[in-house]
C-alpha positions as a Python dict, from the first residue, in 0.01 Angstrom:
ca = {
    (1, 'M'): (0, 0, 0),
    (2, 'G'): (359, 218, 69),
    (3, 'W'): (386, 292, -324),
    (4, 'R'): (49, 311, -442),
    (5, 'S'): (2, 626, -214),
    (6, 'H'): (385, 756, -318),
    (7, 'L'): (293, 719, -703),
    (8, 'G'): (-93, 901, -647),
    (9, 'T'): (105, 1196, -455),
    (10, 'A'): (342, 1144, -762),
    (11, 'V'): (101, 1215, -975),
    (12, 'K'): (-112, 1459, -782),
    (13, 'D'): (216, 1686, -781),
    (14, 'G'): (268, 1624, -1148),
    (15, 'L'): (-14, 1757, -1314),
    (16, 'K'): (-60, 2090, -1003),
    (17, 'P'): (125, 2304, -1276),
    (18, 'V'): (-128, 2108, -1558),
    (19, 'V'): (-451, 2231, -1331),
    (20, 'D'): (-347, 2553, -1212),
    (21, 'L'): (-269, 2681, -1614),
    (22, 'V'): (-641, 2522, -1666),
    (23, 'Y'): (-806, 2634, -1306),
    (24, 'P'): (-583, 2961, -1229),
    (25, 'P'): (-587, 2928, -830),
    (26, 'R'): (-827, 3225, -698),
    (27, 'C'): (-900, 3256, -322),
    (28, 'P'): (-1248, 3133, -260),
    (29, 'V'): (-1410, 3395, -15),
    (30, 'C'): (-1246, 3752, -271),
    (31, 'G'): (-1173, 3502, -569),
    (32, 'D'): (-864, 3730, -543),
    (33, 'A'): (-520, 3516, -694),
    (34, 'I'): (-360, 3317, -503),
    (35, 'A'): (-36, 3187, -479),
    (36, 'Q'): (-211, 2763, -521),
    (37, 'Q'): (-492, 2573, -406),
    (38, 'G'): (-725, 2543, -218),
    (39, 'G'): (-570, 2841, 27),
    (40, 'L'): (-621, 3233, 75),
    (41, 'C'): (-533, 3549, -13),
    (42, 'G'): (-349, 3743, 321),
    (43, 'E'): (-632, 3974, 302),
    (44, 'C'): (-890, 3718, 345),
    (45, 'W'): (-713, 3472, 618),
    (46, 'G'): (-679, 3824, 825),
    (47, 'E'): (-1046, 3867, 830),
    (48, 'L'): (-1066, 3516, 965),
    (49, 'E'): (-1235, 3520, 1322),
    (50, 'V'): (-1057, 3281, 1585),
    (51, 'P'): (-1208, 3180, 1919),
    (52, 'G'): (-1011, 3371, 2216),
    (53, 'E'): (-1020, 3429, 2541),
    (54, 'P'): (-1224, 3473, 2799),
    (55, 'A'): (-1473, 3266, 2659),
    (56, 'C'): (-1739, 2985, 2847),
    (57, 'A'): (-1575, 2661, 2903),
    (58, 'T'): (-1831, 2517, 2809),
    (59, 'C'): (-1969, 2676, 2498),
    (60, 'Q'): (-1674, 2845, 2371),
    (61, 'R'): (-1949, 3171, 2354),
    (62, 'P'): (-1713, 3487, 2468),
    (63, 'L'): (-1764, 3640, 2810),
    (64, 'G'): (-1713, 3992, 2873),
    (65, 'G'): (-1467, 4104, 3189),
    (66, 'V'): (-1694, 4075, 3424),
    (67, 'A'): (-1841, 3801, 3353),
    (68, 'I'): (-1519, 3616, 3365),
    (69, 'T'): (-1486, 3670, 3700),
    (70, 'Q'): (-1833, 3503, 3829),
    (71, 'S'): (-1778, 3193, 3613),
    (72, 'N'): (-1624, 3087, 3363),
    (73, 'H'): (-1955, 2920, 3186),
    (74, 'C'): (-2168, 3174, 3000),
    (75, 'F'): (-2525, 3242, 3129),
    (76, 'V'): (-2685, 3042, 2897),
    (77, 'C'): (-2485, 2769, 3028),
    (78, 'K'): (-2553, 2818, 3416),
    (79, 'A'): (-2954, 2846, 3262),
    (80, 'E'): (-2929, 2513, 3110),
    (81, 'P'): (-2662, 2293, 3139),
    (82, 'P'): (-2598, 2144, 2773),
    (83, 'R'): (-2598, 1716, 2750),
    (84, 'H'): (-2253, 1798, 2538),
    (85, 'S'): (-1893, 1845, 2690),
    (86, 'G'): (-1827, 2149, 2494),
    (87, 'V'): (-1793, 2295, 2198),
    (88, 'I'): (-1490, 2360, 1959),
    (89, 'A'): (-1516, 2594, 1709),
    (90, 'A'): (-1245, 2676, 1405),
    (91, 'T'): (-1357, 3029, 1371),
    (92, 'L'): (-1641, 3236, 1474),
    (93, 'Y'): (-1871, 3349, 1181),
    (94, 'N'): (-1903, 3627, 1036),
    (95, 'D'): (-1883, 3768, 654),
    (96, 'A'): (-1555, 3554, 578),
    (97, 'S'): (-1715, 3203, 697),
    (98, 'R'): (-1961, 3227, 534),
    (99, 'Q'): (-1830, 3306, 230),
    (100, 'L'): (-1608, 2962, 283),
    (101, 'I'): (-1924, 2762, 361),
    (102, 'L'): (-2160, 2927, 105),
    (103, 'T'): (-1864, 2790, -169),
    (104, 'L'): (-1807, 2475, 38),
    (105, 'K'): (-2162, 2358, 41),
    (106, 'H'): (-2378, 2556, -242),
    (107, 'G'): (-2075, 2573, -465),
    (108, 'G'): (-1995, 2251, -468),
    (109, 'K'): (-1552, 2309, -371),
    (110, 'I'): (-1528, 2012, -170),
    (111, 'A'): (-1174, 2154, -265),
    (112, 'L'): (-1228, 2339, 47),
    (113, 'A'): (-1284, 2069, 321),
    (114, 'P'): (-898, 2034, 369),
    (115, 'L'): (-920, 2378, 386),
    (116, 'L'): (-1229, 2414, 665),
    (117, 'G'): (-1012, 2071, 834),
    (118, 'Q'): (-744, 2200, 854),
    (119, 'L'): (-892, 2501, 1016),
    (120, 'L'): (-1066, 2287, 1307),
    (121, 'A'): (-787, 2005, 1389),
    (122, 'A'): (-546, 2346, 1455),
    (123, 'R'): (-863, 2414, 1718),
    (124, 'M'): (-853, 2051, 1862),
    (125, 'P'): (-604, 1880, 2145),
    (126, 'P'): (-382, 1559, 2042),
    (127, 'A'): (-547, 1261, 2109),
    (128, 'E'): (-470, 1062, 2373),
    (129, 'G'): (-512, 740, 2421),
    (130, 'E'): (-760, 590, 2239),
    (131, 'L'): (-933, 778, 1982),
    (132, 'P'): (-1244, 922, 1932),
    (133, 'L'): (-1552, 863, 1696),
    (134, 'L'): (-1575, 1113, 1457),
    (135, 'V'): (-1938, 1190, 1356),
    (136, 'P'): (-2089, 1425, 1085),
    (137, 'V'): (-2411, 1572, 1122),
    (138, 'P'): (-2619, 1364, 894),
    (139, 'L'): (-2799, 1472, 622),
    (140, 'H'): (-3111, 1382, 419),
    (141, 'R'): (-3089, 1104, 133),
    (142, 'W'): (-3311, 1322, -32),
    (143, 'R'): (-3065, 1646, 45),
    (144, 'I'): (-2749, 1445, -56),
    (145, 'W'): (-2892, 1351, -340),
    (146, 'K'): (-2995, 1718, -459),
    (147, 'R'): (-2585, 1793, -370),
    (148, 'G'): (-2390, 1487, -435),
    (149, 'F'): (-2225, 1539, -23),
    (150, 'N'): (-2307, 1617, 285),
    (151, 'Q'): (-1953, 1877, 375),
    (152, 'A'): (-1959, 1800, 740),
    (153, 'A'): (-1884, 1424, 618),
    (154, 'L'): (-1578, 1537, 454),
    (155, 'I'): (-1467, 1720, 675),
    (156, 'A'): (-1476, 1487, 887),
    (157, 'Q'): (-1308, 1303, 720),
    (158, 'D'): (-1045, 1535, 660),
    (159, 'L'): (-968, 1559, 1088),
    (160, 'A'): (-948, 1136, 1063),
    (161, 'K'): (-698, 1147, 834),
    (162, 'R'): (-483, 1400, 1009),
    (163, 'G'): (-550, 1101, 1327),
    (164, 'K'): (-825, 1344, 1567),
    (165, 'G'): (-991, 1050, 1587),
    (166, 'D'): (-1153, 674, 1427),
    (167, 'L'): (-1456, 778, 1084),
    (168, 'L'): (-1811, 715, 1167),
    (169, 'I'): (-1911, 812, 847),
    (170, 'D'): (-2254, 648, 898),
    (171, 'G'): (-2406, 688, 1321),
    (172, 'L'): (-2684, 890, 1292),
    (173, 'V'): (-2914, 883, 1051),
    (174, 'R'): (-3183, 1165, 968),
    (175, 'R'): (-3464, 988, 922),
    (176, 'K'): (-3735, 1222, 778),
    (177, 'P'): (-3603, 1562, 588),
    (178, 'T'): (-3618, 1886, 788),
    (179, 'P'): (-3740, 2251, 657),
    (180, 'S'): (-3432, 2525, 674),
    (181, 'L'): (-3450, 2656, 1070),
    (182, 'G'): (-3329, 2979, 1004),
    (183, 'G'): (-3613, 3211, 1111),
    (184, 'L'): (-3791, 2950, 1312),
    (185, 'G'): (-3837, 3035, 1739),
    (186, 'Q'): (-3721, 2780, 1993),
    (187, 'D'): (-4070, 2566, 2001),
    (188, 'E'): (-4055, 2536, 1605),
    (189, 'R'): (-3705, 2388, 1560),
    (190, 'K'): (-3734, 2160, 1856),
    (191, 'N'): (-4073, 2007, 1684),
    (192, 'A'): (-3850, 2015, 1295),
    (193, 'L'): (-3653, 1775, 1446),
    (194, 'S'): (-3826, 1585, 1635),
    (195, 'G'): (-3773, 1206, 1541),
    (196, 'A'): (-3577, 1336, 1252),
    (197, 'I'): (-3255, 1216, 1382),
    (198, 'A'): (-3143, 827, 1529),
    (199, 'V'): (-2859, 643, 1620),
    (200, 'R'): (-2813, 349, 1312),
    (201, 'R'): (-2884, 65, 1433),
    (202, 'G'): (-2536, -63, 1295),
    (203, 'A'): (-2325, 119, 1461),
    (204, 'A'): (-2498, 158, 1782),
    (205, 'S'): (-2241, -120, 1947),
    (206, 'R'): (-1984, 86, 1845),
    (207, 'I'): (-2116, 423, 1972),
    (208, 'S'): (-2238, 270, 2318),
    (209, 'G'): (-1986, 363, 2593),
    (210, 'A'): (-1737, 522, 2290),
    (211, 'T'): (-1620, 933, 2309),
    (212, 'I'): (-1775, 1080, 2077),
    (213, 'I'): (-1670, 1408, 1873),
    (214, 'L'): (-2008, 1557, 1693),
    (215, 'V'): (-1879, 1693, 1326),
    (216, 'D'): (-2071, 1988, 1174),
    (217, 'D'): (-1938, 2275, 944),
    (218, 'V'): (-2157, 2563, 1129),
    (219, 'L'): (-2344, 2570, 1488),
    (220, 'T'): (-2580, 2779, 1504),
    (221, 'S'): (-2871, 2764, 1736),
    (222, 'G'): (-2746, 2441, 1894),
    (223, 'A'): (-3070, 2253, 1755),
    (224, 'T'): (-2976, 2047, 1538),
    (225, 'S'): (-2632, 1910, 1742),
    (226, 'T'): (-2817, 1907, 1985),
    (227, 'A'): (-3083, 1655, 1899),
    (228, 'C'): (-2778, 1465, 1796),
    (229, 'V'): (-2616, 1491, 2108),
    (230, 'D'): (-2921, 1374, 2223),
    (231, 'A'): (-2951, 1054, 2013),
    (232, 'L'): (-2562, 929, 2079),
    (233, 'L'): (-2616, 954, 2417),
    (234, 'D'): (-2952, 792, 2463),
    (235, 'A'): (-2723, 527, 2288),
    (236, 'G'): (-2497, 485, 2531),
    (237, 'A'): (-2197, 696, 2448),
    (238, 'A'): (-1968, 799, 2703),
    (239, 'S'): (-1967, 1134, 2620),
    (240, 'V'): (-2036, 1356, 2300),
    (241, 'Q'): (-1804, 1705, 2226),
    (242, 'I'): (-1932, 1889, 1907),
    (243, 'A'): (-1670, 2026, 1639),
    (244, 'C'): (-1738, 2277, 1400),
    (245, 'F'): (-1527, 2523, 1137),
    (246, 'A'): (-1786, 2754, 1235),
    (247, 'R'): (-1976, 2881, 1540),
    (248, 'V'): (-2300, 3112, 1491),
    (249, 'I'): (-2230, 3380, 1828),
    (250, 'D'): (-2554, 3618, 1959),
    (251, 'G'): (-2671, 3883, 1807),
    (252, 'R'): (-2476, 3777, 1421),
    (253, 'A'): (-2723, 3671, 1161),
    (254, 'A'): (-2653, 3407, 1009),
    (255, 'G'): (-2797, 3556, 643),
    (256, 'G'): (-2477, 3782, 592),
    (257, 'K'): (-2530, 4082, 378),
    (258, 'N'): (-2761, 3921, 54),
    (259, 'G'): (-2902, 3691, 303),
    (260, 'K'): (-2820, 3371, 212),
    (261, 'T'): (-2790, 3163, 441),
    (262, 'A'): (-2469, 2898, 486),
    (263, 'T'): (-2691, 2700, 712),
    (264, 'A'): (-2952, 2555, 489),
}
């Protein structure tokens, strides 16, 4: 298998000049020319906002200076502690991260998945002992047929290649199609997701007792991730942590400048 891997790498490297000639490298955020495929221009790199401190120890929501002196948890997590074991976010949701996600999901640029995976992997602590299971948030089969891929699964695959866990790509299933949750209230989101997400019967034995990292592209209201976390914990998972490329913070619109949502 080693020589095949080296051969594949050599062929890919050899084709790079041809690919760059036919498809000149462009920044997926602003469209400016860049040095190589799969990256961003310097200005757009600077536009990505990485979560900083102080932040909630559970959900990574930024905390004000007054709040951090009283607790290392935000008021939301203190009022209603979540069942998950924490959130890892590569970026905070803004115009730059939104454009990357839209280009991947609705532009079909699946070659961006390794970039999103790289940025997320950099925020994840080194794995110690037995690797966790990487379980992507599922799409309904109709959505996959229409789009052609599950962006969360592509990111999870890249994380597995980077040694961040063992991939269980179909650990969860979406049993019914659900509408876009943007603009819906809390009760409406809960009703829309009721009975929609479940552990795949054949994956139950692997999930029971396992440490899980739930992988998604965007964490918005948390309704979908909560449904996934509940399904995994109810199936016997030891713990579930959420890893996402972009974390929407309260008060930031998910629709962006042109109104198109990255969560649809």
